[in-house]
Amino acid sequence: MKPTRFVAILAVLFAASLIAQEPGTRVPSVTFAPVGKVQVRPGGSAAVQMDFRVGTDFHINSNQPKSELLIPTQLKLSAGPPVSIASLKYPDGDDVSFPFAPGEKLSVYSGDFSITTVVKAAASARPGDYAVNGELRFQACDRSACYPPRAIPVKFTVSVVGK
Amino acid sequence: MVASGKYLNRSRQARATSLVGDVNGKVAPDFDLASLDGKRVKLSDYRGKAVLLNFWATWCTPCKEEMPWFVDLQKKYGNDGLVVVGVAMDDSEASRIAQFAGEMGVNYPVLLGTDKVSEDYGNVAYLPTSFYIDRDGKFVGKGVGLVGRQVVEDNVRKALASRVVGVNGPVNHSDPKVAAQRPTAQ
């Protein structure tokens, strides 16, 4: 390859990387890792950890943001009988200052975070697989822009096993 | 907590728009939006003035940083023909937005955003987003995300520098007859 062509290709790639970094040109991602097998006996309960990952350079508000104007991260789960959702526990957010508000600390999640729940099976539950469905709702920002609230689906299966 | 389910739908249903990429020189789409005090406001009401059209939301922290700049710029350039217009993309009640704007000392009109205005302006999904519109109603600049105050002010000056082109050529805004025809900002 001729040096001039190589330089030209590098220049195009550099320009493309600048465009990619322009605020508002990327969609923030939050991904949900599949939950492993959840087993519970009739009348029993099990803790379930749900792992999420916030895309690089983005953050989302924690479940307890420091202002009521900010949109909290919320997980809504629903399960039909004989399985029920007993509780949800969110992690504490990290208190972080950002260049867009250097004098203010926001409570956020970035990188990996986990939410735990406890599922219960009714004493009368028959063995089988039961779906738990829901969505994680969040509102993301990067270092200079904020993005509309979004939601991603969250689902896992609870297996009720015999006594 | 602020509800924002409508915005969820808005981002899912965003339709194609012709307003993408470099907008400079294109005619800014007219709109007809409700203001916080219930009046209907059109962009074309401000023809002859330079408009800084700022899309924001109460849940957008970077947006909050810009608002004092806009207040200052409105004071500094208002007599020269600048009108800052805020478009709130919240789904919360107007009274709540008005309370927030009041606390921020906002001295310019704030309108309630809709799906349509978002789509017409290129599916505005990132806040803050500002458009700088000249006296002829054409874009002279756009800013996505928080930029420096100087960048904002430079764009405002660019918008102010333009002159309305009439049938007999550029209109002199220092002409008292022209000044009398200008719409008044709220």
Short mmCIF file of C-alpha atoms in Angstrom, two decimals:
data_model
loop_
_atom_site.label_atom_id
_atom_site.label_comp_id
_atom_site.label_asym_id
_atom_site.label_seq_id
_atom_site.Cartn_x
_atom_site.Cartn_y
_atom_site.Cartn_z
CA MET A 1 0.00 0.00 0.00
CA LYS A 2 1.31 3.44 -0.94
CA PRO A 3 2.16 5.67 2.04
CA THR A 4 -0.19 8.40 0.80
CA ARG A 5 -3.11 5.98 0.66
CA PHE A 6 -2.25 4.67 4.12
CA VAL A 7 -2.24 8.23 5.49
CA ALA A 8 -5.54 8.94 3.77
CA ILE A 9 -7.12 5.85 5.33
CA LEU A 10 -5.81 6.88 8.75
CA ALA A 11 -7.27 10.35 8.27
CA VAL A 12 -10.68 8.90 7.37
CA LEU A 13 -10.61 6.58 10.39
CA PHE A 14 -9.62 9.49 12.65
CA ALA A 15 -12.44 11.64 11.28
CA ALA A 16 -14.88 8.75 11.78
CA SER A 17 -13.76 8.34 15.38
CA LEU A 18 -14.37 12.05 16.01
CA ILE A 19 -17.86 11.77 14.58
CA ALA A 20 -18.51 8.72 16.74
CA GLN A 21 -17.54 10.69 19.84
CA GLU A 22 -19.80 13.63 19.08
CA PRO A 23 -22.35 14.00 21.87
CA GLY A 24 -25.68 12.53 21.06
CA THR A 25 -24.44 10.28 18.29
CA ARG A 26 -24.47 7.07 20.31
CA VAL A 27 -27.33 5.25 21.93
CA PRO A 28 -26.67 4.41 25.55
CA SER A 29 -26.77 0.71 26.26
CA VAL A 30 -27.70 -1.15 29.38
CA THR A 31 -27.58 -4.91 29.02
CA PHE A 32 -29.01 -7.66 31.16
CA ALA A 33 -27.02 -10.85 31.70
CA PRO A 34 -29.05 -14.09 31.60
CA VAL A 35 -29.94 -15.39 35.04
CA GLY A 36 -28.86 -18.95 35.83
CA LYS A 37 -31.20 -21.67 36.97
CA VAL A 38 -33.42 -20.58 39.84
CA GLN A 39 -34.86 -23.45 41.83
CA VAL A 40 -37.30 -23.22 44.67
CA ARG A 41 -39.33 -25.78 46.57
CA PRO A 42 -43.05 -25.33 47.23
CA GLY A 43 -43.41 -22.99 50.20
CA GLY A 44 -39.79 -21.92 49.85
CA SER A 45 -37.95 -18.89 48.53
CA ALA A 46 -34.75 -18.14 46.63
CA ALA A 47 -32.60 -15.07 46.13
CA VAL A 48 -32.00 -14.08 42.53
CA GLN A 49 -29.23 -11.77 41.43
CA MET A 50 -29.78 -9.85 38.20
CA ASP A 51 -26.64 -8.43 36.63
CA PHE A 52 -26.66 -5.37 34.43
CA ARG A 53 -23.95 -3.54 32.54
CA VAL A 54 -24.03 0.14 31.58
CA GLY A 55 -22.19 0.89 28.34
CA THR A 56 -18.80 2.56 28.43
CA ASP A 57 -18.88 6.36 28.92
CA PHE A 58 -22.50 6.33 30.08
CA HIS A 59 -24.08 6.45 33.50
CA ILE A 60 -27.63 6.07 34.70
CA ASN A 61 -29.29 7.47 37.79
CA SER A 62 -29.31 5.14 40.75
CA ASN A 63 -32.58 4.03 42.33
CA GLN A 64 -32.20 6.90 44.80
CA PRO A 65 -31.05 9.94 42.81
CA LYS A 66 -30.32 13.06 44.81
CA SER A 67 -33.04 15.14 43.18
CA GLU A 68 -36.69 14.32 42.73
CA LEU A 69 -36.43 15.75 39.22
CA LEU A 70 -34.09 12.98 38.16
CA ILE A 71 -35.53 9.74 36.87
CA PRO A 72 -34.56 6.80 39.08
CA THR A 73 -33.56 3.40 37.78
CA GLN A 74 -36.45 1.10 38.52
CA LEU A 75 -36.97 -2.60 37.99
CA LYS A 76 -40.51 -3.85 37.70
CA LEU A 77 -41.03 -7.60 37.85
CA SER A 78 -44.20 -9.61 37.61
CA ALA A 79 -44.78 -13.25 38.25
CA GLY A 80 -47.97 -15.20 38.18
CA PRO A 81 -49.11 -17.71 40.78
CA PRO A 82 -47.72 -19.82 42.29
CA VAL A 83 -44.57 -17.69 42.13
CA SER A 84 -44.40 -14.22 43.66
CA ILE A 85 -41.83 -11.48 44.04
CA ALA A 86 -41.10 -10.89 47.71
CA SER A 87 -38.57 -8.04 47.60
CA LEU A 88 -36.18 -6.01 45.47
CA LYS A 89 -32.85 -4.66 46.63
CA TYR A 90 -31.00 -2.03 44.65
CA PRO A 91 -27.33 -1.25 45.13
CA ASP A 92 -26.26 2.14 46.45
CA GLY A 93 -25.27 4.54 43.72
CA ASP A 94 -21.81 6.01 43.35
CA ASP A 95 -21.65 9.71 44.19
CA VAL A 96 -19.92 11.27 41.20
CA SER A 97 -19.32 14.78 39.88
CA PHE A 98 -19.44 15.27 36.13
CA PRO A 99 -17.97 18.01 33.95
CA PHE A 100 -21.47 19.29 33.16
CA ALA A 101 -22.13 19.96 36.86
CA PRO A 102 -18.81 20.13 38.69
CA GLY A 103 -20.36 21.51 41.84
CA GLU A 104 -22.92 18.74 42.15
CA LYS A 105 -22.64 15.07 43.03
CA LEU A 106 -25.06 12.70 41.37
CA SER A 107 -25.90 9.20 42.56
CA VAL A 108 -25.34 6.95 39.58
CA TYR A 109 -24.69 3.44 38.33
CA SER A 110 -21.99 2.88 35.76
CA GLY A 111 -20.20 -0.25 34.60
CA ASP A 112 -21.63 -3.36 36.25
CA PHE A 113 -24.32 -3.37 38.91
CA SER A 114 -26.69 -5.96 40.32
CA ILE A 115 -30.20 -5.91 41.68
CA THR A 116 -31.34 -8.77 43.88
CA THR A 117 -34.81 -10.08 44.42
CA VAL A 118 -36.37 -12.85 46.44
CA VAL A 119 -38.89 -15.10 44.72
CA LYS A 120 -41.31 -17.27 46.63
CA ALA A 121 -43.29 -20.32 45.62
CA ALA A 122 -46.67 -21.02 47.17
CA ALA A 123 -46.88 -24.09 49.37
CA SER A 124 -49.37 -25.52 46.92
CA ALA A 125 -47.09 -24.92 43.90
CA ARG A 126 -46.81 -27.74 41.45
CA PRO A 127 -43.38 -28.59 40.05
CA GLY A 128 -42.66 -26.83 36.78
CA ASP A 129 -41.12 -23.78 35.18
CA TYR A 130 -42.67 -20.38 35.80
CA ALA A 131 -41.70 -17.20 33.96
CA VAL A 132 -40.84 -13.95 35.67
CA ASN A 133 -41.03 -10.95 33.36
CA GLY A 134 -40.35 -7.32 33.79
CA GLU A 135 -38.37 -4.34 32.66
CA LEU A 136 -35.59 -2.15 33.87
CA ARG A 137 -36.33 1.50 33.31
CA PHE A 138 -33.46 3.96 33.29
CA GLN A 139 -32.37 7.33 32.03
CA ALA A 140 -28.79 7.66 30.84
CA CYS A 141 -26.36 10.51 30.33
CA ASP A 142 -22.84 10.77 29.08
CA ARG A 143 -20.37 13.52 29.91
CA SER A 144 -22.32 16.25 28.13
CA ALA A 145 -25.78 15.06 27.09
CA CYS A 146 -28.74 13.18 28.50
CA TYR A 147 -30.84 10.63 26.69
CA PRO A 148 -34.54 9.87 26.88
CA PRO A 149 -35.72 7.34 29.43
CA ARG A 150 -35.60 3.81 28.10
CA ALA A 151 -36.55 0.36 29.27
CA ILE A 152 -35.06 -3.05 28.59
CA PRO A 153 -36.81 -6.38 29.14
CA VAL A 154 -35.79 -8.54 32.07
CA LYS A 155 -36.87 -12.14 32.36
CA PHE A 156 -35.89 -15.37 34.02
CA THR A 157 -37.43 -18.69 34.87
CA VAL A 158 -38.17 -20.06 38.30
CA SER A 159 -38.25 -23.84 38.52
CA VAL A 160 -40.42 -25.22 41.27
CA VAL A 161 -38.98 -28.58 42.19
CA GLY A 162 -40.56 -31.40 44.16
CA LYS A 163 -40.14 -31.68 47.92
CA MET B 1 -40.97 11.02 40.76
CA VAL B 2 -41.24 12.38 37.23
CA ALA B 3 -43.16 10.16 34.91
CA SER B 4 -41.77 9.84 31.44
CA GLY B 5 -43.62 6.99 29.81
CA LYS B 6 -44.66 9.19 26.91
CA TYR B 7 -41.02 9.87 26.08
CA LEU B 8 -40.44 6.12 26.06
CA ASN B 9 -43.07 5.78 23.39
CA ARG B 10 -41.74 8.84 21.63
CA SER B 11 -38.26 7.34 21.22
CA ARG B 12 -39.69 4.01 20.07
CA GLN B 13 -41.95 5.53 17.48
CA ALA B 14 -39.61 8.17 16.11
CA ARG B 15 -40.19 8.51 12.38
CA ALA B 16 -37.80 9.41 9.65
CA THR B 17 -37.00 13.08 9.33
CA SER B 18 -35.43 15.14 6.61
CA LEU B 19 -33.63 17.29 9.16
CA VAL B 20 -30.41 15.37 9.61
CA GLY B 21 -26.74 16.21 9.37
CA ASP B 22 -25.72 19.78 8.66
CA VAL B 23 -28.84 21.89 9.02
CA ASN B 24 -27.28 25.25 8.23
CA GLY B 25 -29.11 27.17 5.54
CA LYS B 26 -32.26 25.06 5.83
CA VAL B 27 -35.53 26.68 6.82
CA ALA B 28 -36.43 25.89 10.42
CA PRO B 29 -39.76 24.03 10.58
CA ASP B 30 -42.56 26.13 11.96
CA PHE B 31 -44.31 24.83 15.05
CA ASP B 32 -47.38 25.64 17.05
CA LEU B 33 -46.81 24.82 20.71
CA ALA B 34 -48.45 25.67 24.00
CA SER B 35 -46.51 27.91 26.32
CA LEU B 36 -46.44 27.41 30.07
CA ASP B 37 -49.12 30.06 30.43
CA GLY B 38 -51.41 28.33 27.94
CA LYS B 39 -50.84 30.53 24.89
CA ARG B 40 -50.11 29.11 21.44
CA VAL B 41 -46.72 30.10 20.10
CA LYS B 42 -45.38 29.64 16.59
CA LEU B 43 -41.80 29.93 15.46
CA SER B 44 -43.05 32.19 12.67
CA ASP B 45 -44.23 34.63 15.37
CA TYR B 46 -40.56 35.48 15.78
CA ARG B 47 -39.74 36.10 12.12
CA GLY B 48 -37.37 39.04 11.98
CA LYS B 49 -35.76 38.02 15.24
CA ALA B 50 -32.85 35.70 15.93
CA VAL B 51 -34.02 32.63 17.82
CA LEU B 52 -32.09 30.34 20.12
CA LEU B 53 -34.34 27.28 20.26
CA ASN B 54 -33.30 25.09 23.17
CA PHE B 55 -34.72 21.59 23.75
CA TRP B 56 -34.35 20.60 27.38
CA ALA B 57 -35.95 18.67 30.23
CA THR B 58 -36.10 19.03 33.98
CA TRP B 59 -34.38 15.64 34.35
CA CYS B 60 -31.44 16.75 32.23
CA THR B 61 -28.66 18.03 34.48
CA PRO B 62 -26.49 19.44 31.65
CA CYS B 63 -29.53 21.42 30.47
CA LYS B 64 -29.69 23.07 33.87
CA GLU B 65 -26.13 24.31 33.49
CA GLU B 66 -26.98 26.21 30.31
CA MET B 67 -30.04 27.99 31.58
CA PRO B 68 -28.25 30.82 33.44
CA TRP B 69 -26.28 31.48 30.23
CA PHE B 70 -29.51 31.77 28.27
CA VAL B 71 -30.92 34.14 30.88
CA ASP B 72 -27.83 36.34 30.54
CA LEU B 73 -27.85 36.19 26.74
CA GLN B 74 -31.52 37.13 26.64
CA LYS B 75 -30.73 40.18 28.77
CA LYS B 76 -27.62 41.06 26.78
CA TYR B 77 -29.01 40.64 23.27
CA GLY B 78 -32.77 40.95 23.73
CA ASN B 79 -32.79 44.54 22.50
CA ASP B 80 -30.78 43.48 19.45
CA GLY B 81 -33.49 41.02 18.47
CA LEU B 82 -32.60 37.78 20.25
CA VAL B 83 -35.35 35.55 21.56
CA VAL B 84 -34.42 32.47 23.53
CA VAL B 85 -37.18 29.87 23.33
CA GLY B 86 -37.10 26.80 25.54
CA VAL B 87 -38.90 23.62 24.52
CA ALA B 88 -39.43 21.35 27.51
CA MET B 89 -39.42 17.68 26.53
CA ASP B 90 -40.74 16.56 29.90
CA ASP B 91 -43.85 14.52 30.29
CA SER B 92 -44.60 16.07 33.65
CA GLU B 93 -47.22 18.72 34.27
CA ALA B 94 -46.76 22.26 32.99
CA SER B 95 -47.00 23.59 36.54
CA ARG B 96 -44.02 21.51 37.59
CA ILE B 97 -41.99 22.69 34.60
CA ALA B 98 -43.03 26.27 35.34
CA GLN B 99 -41.92 25.91 38.94
CA PHE B 100 -38.52 24.63 37.82
CA ALA B 101 -38.15 27.39 35.23
CA GLY B 102 -39.09 29.95 37.88
CA GLU B 103 -36.47 28.59 40.27
CA MET B 104 -33.88 28.88 37.49
CA GLY B 105 -34.83 32.52 36.88
CA VAL B 106 -35.83 31.83 33.29
CA ASN B 107 -36.74 35.11 31.55
CA TYR B 108 -37.70 33.67 28.16
CA PRO B 109 -40.71 31.72 26.88
CA VAL B 110 -40.83 28.01 27.63
CA LEU B 111 -43.01 25.85 25.41
CA LEU B 112 -44.26 22.33 25.96
CA GLY B 113 -42.60 19.91 23.55
CA THR B 114 -44.51 17.35 21.52
CA ASP B 115 -43.70 14.27 19.45
CA LYS B 116 -44.21 16.31 16.31
CA VAL B 117 -41.78 19.10 17.11
CA SER B 118 -39.21 16.51 18.14
CA GLU B 119 -39.63 14.71 14.83
CA ASP B 120 -39.69 17.92 12.81
CA TYR B 121 -36.38 18.92 14.34
CA GLY B 122 -34.64 15.65 13.53
CA ASN B 123 -36.00 13.37 16.25
CA VAL B 124 -34.48 15.31 19.11
CA ALA B 125 -33.44 12.57 21.48
CA TYR B 126 -30.38 14.05 23.13
CA LEU B 127 -30.62 16.90 25.54
CA PRO B 128 -29.67 19.64 25.56
CA THR B 129 -30.01 20.31 21.86
CA SER B 130 -30.06 23.89 20.61
CA PHE B 131 -30.80 25.34 17.22
CA TYR B 132 -29.76 28.83 16.19
CA ILE B 133 -32.16 30.41 13.75
CA ASP B 134 -31.56 33.65 11.89
CA ARG B 135 -33.99 36.47 11.26
CA ASP B 136 -35.09 34.80 8.02
CA GLY B 137 -36.03 31.62 9.85
CA LYS B 138 -33.04 29.64 8.60
CA PHE B 139 -30.67 27.58 10.69
CA VAL B 140 -27.22 29.03 11.25
CA GLY B 141 -26.09 26.55 13.88
CA LYS B 142 -26.89 23.55 16.02
CA GLY B 143 -25.45 22.31 19.27
CA VAL B 144 -25.93 18.88 20.80
CA GLY B 145 -24.94 18.33 24.40
CA LEU B 146 -23.46 20.86 26.75
CA VAL B 147 -21.05 23.15 24.95
CA GLY B 148 -19.18 26.15 26.32
CA ARG B 149 -20.94 29.45 26.85
CA GLN B 150 -18.67 31.11 24.30
CA VAL B 151 -19.81 28.65 21.64
CA VAL B 152 -23.42 29.48 22.45
CA GLU B 153 -22.77 33.20 22.32
CA ASP B 154 -20.86 32.94 19.03
CA ASN B 155 -23.85 31.14 17.50
CA VAL B 156 -26.23 33.76 18.90
CA ARG B 157 -24.17 36.51 17.27
CA LYS B 158 -24.21 34.62 13.99
CA ALA B 159 -27.99 34.43 14.16
CA LEU B 160 -28.25 38.12 15.03
CA ALA B 161 -25.91 39.13 12.21
CA SER B 162 -28.35 37.96 9.57
CA ARG B 163 -30.75 40.33 7.92
CA VAL B 164 -34.26 39.63 6.72
CA VAL B 165 -34.32 39.56 2.93
CA GLY B 166 -37.34 41.39 1.61
CA VAL B 167 -38.50 41.86 -1.97
CA ASN B 168 -36.30 44.93 -2.21
CA GLY B 169 -33.26 43.30 -0.64
CA PRO B 170 -32.02 43.17 2.95
CA VAL B 171 -34.16 44.92 5.52
CA ASN B 172 -32.57 47.48 7.79
CA HIS B 173 -33.53 46.54 11.34
CA SER B 174 -32.63 49.94 12.68
CA ASP B 175 -35.51 51.31 10.61
CA PRO B 176 -38.22 52.25 13.16
CA LYS B 177 -40.93 50.96 10.80
CA VAL B 178 -39.33 47.53 10.74
CA ALA B 179 -38.75 47.55 14.48
CA ALA B 180 -42.41 48.32 15.04
CA GLN B 181 -43.40 45.21 13.05
CA ARG B 182 -41.32 42.84 15.18
CA PRO B 183 -43.24 40.41 17.33
CA THR B 184 -42.76 40.83 21.03
CA ALA B 185 -41.24 38.05 23.11
CA GLN B 186 -43.30 36.85 26.05
#
